[in-house]
CSV table of C-alpha atoms in Angstrom, one decimal:
chain,number,residue,atom,x,y,z
A,1,UNK,CA,126.7,118.7,139.6
A,2,UNK,CA,129.3,119.1,137.0
A,3,UNK,CA,129.3,118.1,133.3
A,4,UNK,CA,132.6,116.3,133.9
A,5,UNK,CA,130.6,113.6,135.8
A,6,UNK,CA,128.6,112.9,132.7
A,7,UNK,CA,125.7,115.0,133.7
A,8,UNK,CA,124.3,118.0,131.8
A,9,UNK,CA,125.4,121.4,133.2
A,10,UNK,CA,122.7,123.5,134.9
A,11,UNK,CA,121.6,126.6,133.1
A,12,UNK,CA,120.7,128.2,136.4
A,13,UNK,CA,123.0,131.0,137.4
A,14,UNK,CA,124.6,130.9,140.9
A,15,UNK,CA,123.2,133.4,143.5
A,16,UNK,CA,124.4,136.9,142.7
A,17,UNK,CA,124.9,140.0,144.8
A,18,UNK,CA,123.9,142.3,141.9
A,19,UNK,CA,120.8,144.5,142.1
A,20,UNK,CA,119.5,146.5,139.1
A,21,UNK,CA,119.4,149.8,141.1
A,22,UNK,CA,123.0,149.6,142.3
A,23,UNK,CA,125.7,150.4,139.8
A,24,UNK,CA,128.7,148.9,141.6
A,25,UNK,CA,128.4,145.9,143.8
A,26,UNK,CA,130.5,146.2,147.0
A,27,UNK,CA,133.7,144.0,147.2
A,28,UNK,CA,133.1,140.4,147.8
A,29,UNK,CA,134.8,140.4,151.2
A,30,UNK,CA,132.6,143.3,152.4
A,31,UNK,CA,129.4,141.4,151.3
A,32,UNK,CA,130.7,138.2,153.0
A,33,UNK,CA,131.3,140.1,156.3
A,34,UNK,CA,127.9,141.7,156.1
A,35,UNK,CA,126.3,138.3,155.5
A,36,UNK,CA,128.1,136.9,158.5
A,37,UNK,CA,126.9,139.7,160.7
A,38,UNK,CA,123.3,139.3,159.4
A,39,UNK,CA,123.4,135.6,160.3
A,40,UNK,CA,125.1,136.0,163.7
A,41,UNK,CA,124.3,138.9,166.0
A,42,UNK,CA,122.4,140.9,163.4
A,43,UNK,CA,122.8,144.5,162.1
A,44,UNK,CA,121.4,147.6,163.8
A,45,UNK,CA,119.4,149.8,161.4
A,46,UNK,CA,116.5,152.2,161.5
A,47,UNK,CA,113.0,151.0,160.5
A,48,UNK,CA,110.4,153.5,159.2
A,49,UNK,CA,106.6,153.1,159.4
A,50,UNK,CA,103.7,155.0,158.0
A,51,UNK,CA,102.0,155.5,161.4
A,52,UNK,CA,105.0,155.7,163.8
A,53,UNK,CA,108.3,157.4,164.3
A,54,UNK,CA,111.5,155.7,163.0
A,55,UNK,CA,112.8,153.1,165.4
A,56,UNK,CA,116.1,151.4,165.9
A,57,UNK,CA,115.9,147.7,165.1
A,58,UNK,CA,118.2,144.7,164.9
A,59,UNK,CA,117.8,142.8,161.6
A,60,UNK,CA,119.0,139.2,161.3
A,61,UNK,CA,118.8,136.3,158.8
A,62,UNK,CA,117.7,133.2,160.6
A,63,UNK,CA,118.7,130.1,158.6
A,64,UNK,CA,116.8,127.7,160.9
A,65,UNK,CA,113.4,129.3,160.1
A,66,UNK,CA,114.4,130.6,156.7
A,67,UNK,CA,113.3,134.1,157.7
A,68,UNK,CA,114.4,137.6,158.3
A,69,UNK,CA,113.8,138.7,161.8
A,70,UNK,CA,113.9,142.0,163.6
A,71,UNK,CA,113.6,143.4,167.1
A,72,UNK,CA,113.0,147.0,168.2
A,73,UNK,CA,115.8,148.4,170.4
A,74,UNK,CA,114.7,150.5,173.4
A,75,UNK,CA,116.4,151.9,176.5
A,76,UNK,CA,115.5,150.6,179.9
A,77,UNK,CA,116.4,152.1,183.3
A,78,UNK,CA,118.0,149.5,185.5
A,79,UNK,CA,119.0,150.1,189.1
A,80,UNK,CA,122.6,149.2,190.0
A,81,UNK,CA,123.8,147.6,193.3
A,82,UNK,CA,124.9,151.1,194.4
A,83,UNK,CA,121.4,152.5,194.0
A,84,UNK,CA,122.3,154.5,190.9
A,85,UNK,CA,120.3,154.0,187.7
A,86,UNK,CA,121.9,152.8,184.6
A,87,UNK,CA,120.4,152.8,181.0
A,88,UNK,CA,120.6,149.4,179.3
A,89,UNK,CA,119.6,148.9,175.6
A,90,UNK,CA,117.0,146.1,175.4
A,91,UNK,CA,115.5,144.3,172.4
A,92,UNK,CA,111.7,143.9,172.0
A,93,UNK,CA,109.6,141.1,170.7
A,94,UNK,CA,110.9,139.0,167.8
A,95,UNK,CA,109.1,139.6,164.4
A,96,UNK,CA,109.8,137.7,161.2
A,97,UNK,CA,109.0,137.4,157.5
A,98,UNK,CA,109.5,134.1,155.8
A,99,UNK,CA,112.2,134.6,153.1
A,100,UNK,CA,110.0,133.1,150.3
A,101,UNK,CA,107.5,135.8,151.0
A,102,UNK,CA,109.9,138.6,150.1
A,103,UNK,CA,109.2,139.4,146.5
A,104,UNK,CA,112.1,141.8,145.8
A,105,UNK,CA,114.2,144.6,147.3
A,106,UNK,CA,113.4,148.3,146.5
A,107,UNK,CA,116.4,150.6,146.7
A,108,UNK,CA,116.0,154.2,147.8
A,109,UNK,CA,113.0,156.0,149.3
A,110,UNK,CA,110.2,154.4,147.2
A,111,UNK,CA,107.6,153.5,149.8
A,112,UNK,CA,105.1,155.7,151.6
A,113,UNK,CA,106.8,155.2,154.9
A,114,UNK,CA,110.2,156.4,153.6
A,115,UNK,CA,108.6,159.3,151.6
A,116,UNK,CA,106.9,160.8,154.6
A,117,UNK,CA,107.5,164.5,155.0
A,118,UNK,CA,109.2,163.8,158.4
A,119,UNK,CA,111.8,161.8,156.6
A,120,UNK,CA,112.9,164.4,154.0
A,121,UNK,CA,116.2,164.7,155.9
A,122,UNK,CA,116.9,161.0,155.4
A,123,UNK,CA,119.2,160.4,152.4
A,124,UNK,CA,117.8,158.3,149.6
A,125,UNK,CA,121.2,156.6,149.4
A,126,UNK,CA,120.7,155.0,152.9
A,127,UNK,CA,117.3,153.4,152.3
A,128,UNK,CA,115.9,150.1,151.0
A,129,UNK,CA,112.8,148.1,151.5
A,130,UNK,CA,112.0,144.4,151.6
A,131,UNK,CA,108.7,144.0,149.7
A,132,UNK,CA,106.1,141.3,150.2
A,133,UNK,CA,102.6,141.0,148.6
A,134,UNK,CA,101.1,142.7,151.6
A,135,UNK,CA,103.6,145.1,153.0
A,136,UNK,CA,107.1,146.3,153.3
A,137,UNK,CA,109.9,146.4,155.8
A,138,UNK,CA,111.4,149.9,155.2
A,139,UNK,CA,114.9,150.3,156.4
A,140,UNK,CA,117.6,152.9,156.7
A,141,UNK,CA,121.3,151.9,156.9
A,142,UNK,CA,124.1,153.8,158.5
A,143,UNK,CA,126.1,154.4,155.3
A,144,UNK,CA,125.8,154.0,151.5
A,145,UNK,CA,128.3,151.1,151.7
A,146,UNK,CA,126.3,149.3,154.4
A,147,UNK,CA,123.0,149.8,152.4
A,148,UNK,CA,124.6,148.4,149.2
A,149,UNK,CA,126.1,145.5,151.1
A,150,UNK,CA,122.8,144.6,152.7
A,151,UNK,CA,121.0,144.9,149.4
A,152,UNK,CA,123.7,142.6,147.9
A,153,UNK,CA,123.2,140.1,150.7
A,154,UNK,CA,119.4,140.0,150.3
A,155,UNK,CA,119.9,139.7,146.5
A,156,UNK,CA,122.0,136.5,147.1
A,157,UNK,CA,119.3,135.2,149.5
A,158,UNK,CA,116.5,135.9,147.1
A,159,UNK,CA,118.4,134.2,144.3
A,160,UNK,CA,118.8,131.1,146.6
A,161,UNK,CA,115.1,130.8,147.5
A,162,UNK,CA,113.2,132.0,144.4
A,163,UNK,CA,112.9,130.0,141.2
A,164,UNK,CA,111.5,132.9,139.3
A,165,UNK,CA,113.6,136.0,138.4
A,166,UNK,CA,112.9,138.5,141.2
A,167,UNK,CA,115.0,141.1,139.4
A,168,UNK,CA,112.6,141.0,136.5
A,169,UNK,CA,109.7,141.4,138.9
A,170,UNK,CA,111.4,144.4,140.5
A,171,UNK,CA,112.0,146.0,137.1
A,172,UNK,CA,108.4,145.4,136.0
A,173,UNK,CA,106.9,146.6,139.3
A,174,UNK,CA,104.5,149.6,139.1
A,175,UNK,CA,105.7,153.0,140.3
A,176,UNK,CA,105.5,153.3,144.1
A,177,UNK,CA,102.4,155.5,144.0
A,178,UNK,CA,100.5,152.7,142.3
A,179,UNK,CA,101.5,149.9,144.6
A,180,UNK,CA,98.6,148.8,146.7
A,181,UNK,CA,98.9,149.4,150.4
A,182,UNK,CA,99.2,146.6,152.9
A,183,UNK,CA,96.8,145.5,155.5
A,184,UNK,CA,97.5,144.6,159.1
A,185,UNK,CA,97.0,140.9,160.0
A,186,UNK,CA,98.6,139.8,156.7
A,187,UNK,CA,100.2,136.6,158.1
A,188,UNK,CA,103.8,137.8,157.8
A,189,UNK,CA,104.0,139.1,161.3
A,190,UNK,CA,105.0,142.5,160.1
A,191,UNK,CA,103.7,144.9,162.8
A,192,UNK,CA,101.5,147.6,161.5
A,193,UNK,CA,103.9,150.2,162.8
A,194,UNK,CA,106.6,148.9,160.4
A,195,UNK,CA,104.6,148.2,157.3
A,196,UNK,CA,103.1,150.4,154.6
A,197,UNK,CA,99.4,150.8,155.5
């Protein structure tokens, strides 16, 4: 709605790729390409959990259900017609978090799952978490540019779905050590092996 049509202009800002923890937002074409991949086939990342080893997962934005979905990737041995065995990468059960349930995006290794001693070799610059009231989906990207592009995409999405300023909530959030732990069966379908418990 524009003011030129006789209506008052909106004071609401358009969705922005900016996140307080990232100094320079990736170029617009990179963010758009990342968003397209998120909405189509998905992006292969590593998910970290408190009570499990890191796992390869495919993360996807599902516009139809207004959710972020993920599936664990695992190898399966499949016999070929010649009798040999081939390894095929399969995807596990579909899990999802409704987008309105994501409060904000943490950047870096802030959660218990990402701070585990076993993950000390994982670079802080590759990690981010999607935080809900009852848990987190803790992810590791393949590069700094991919991490920043994904954070920018989720920043745009949160701007689109939240009426309150999620960036302010992020900046006012308590230090990670004071964040209450999540419980299983929280209604967000975050499996206990991928949430902070």
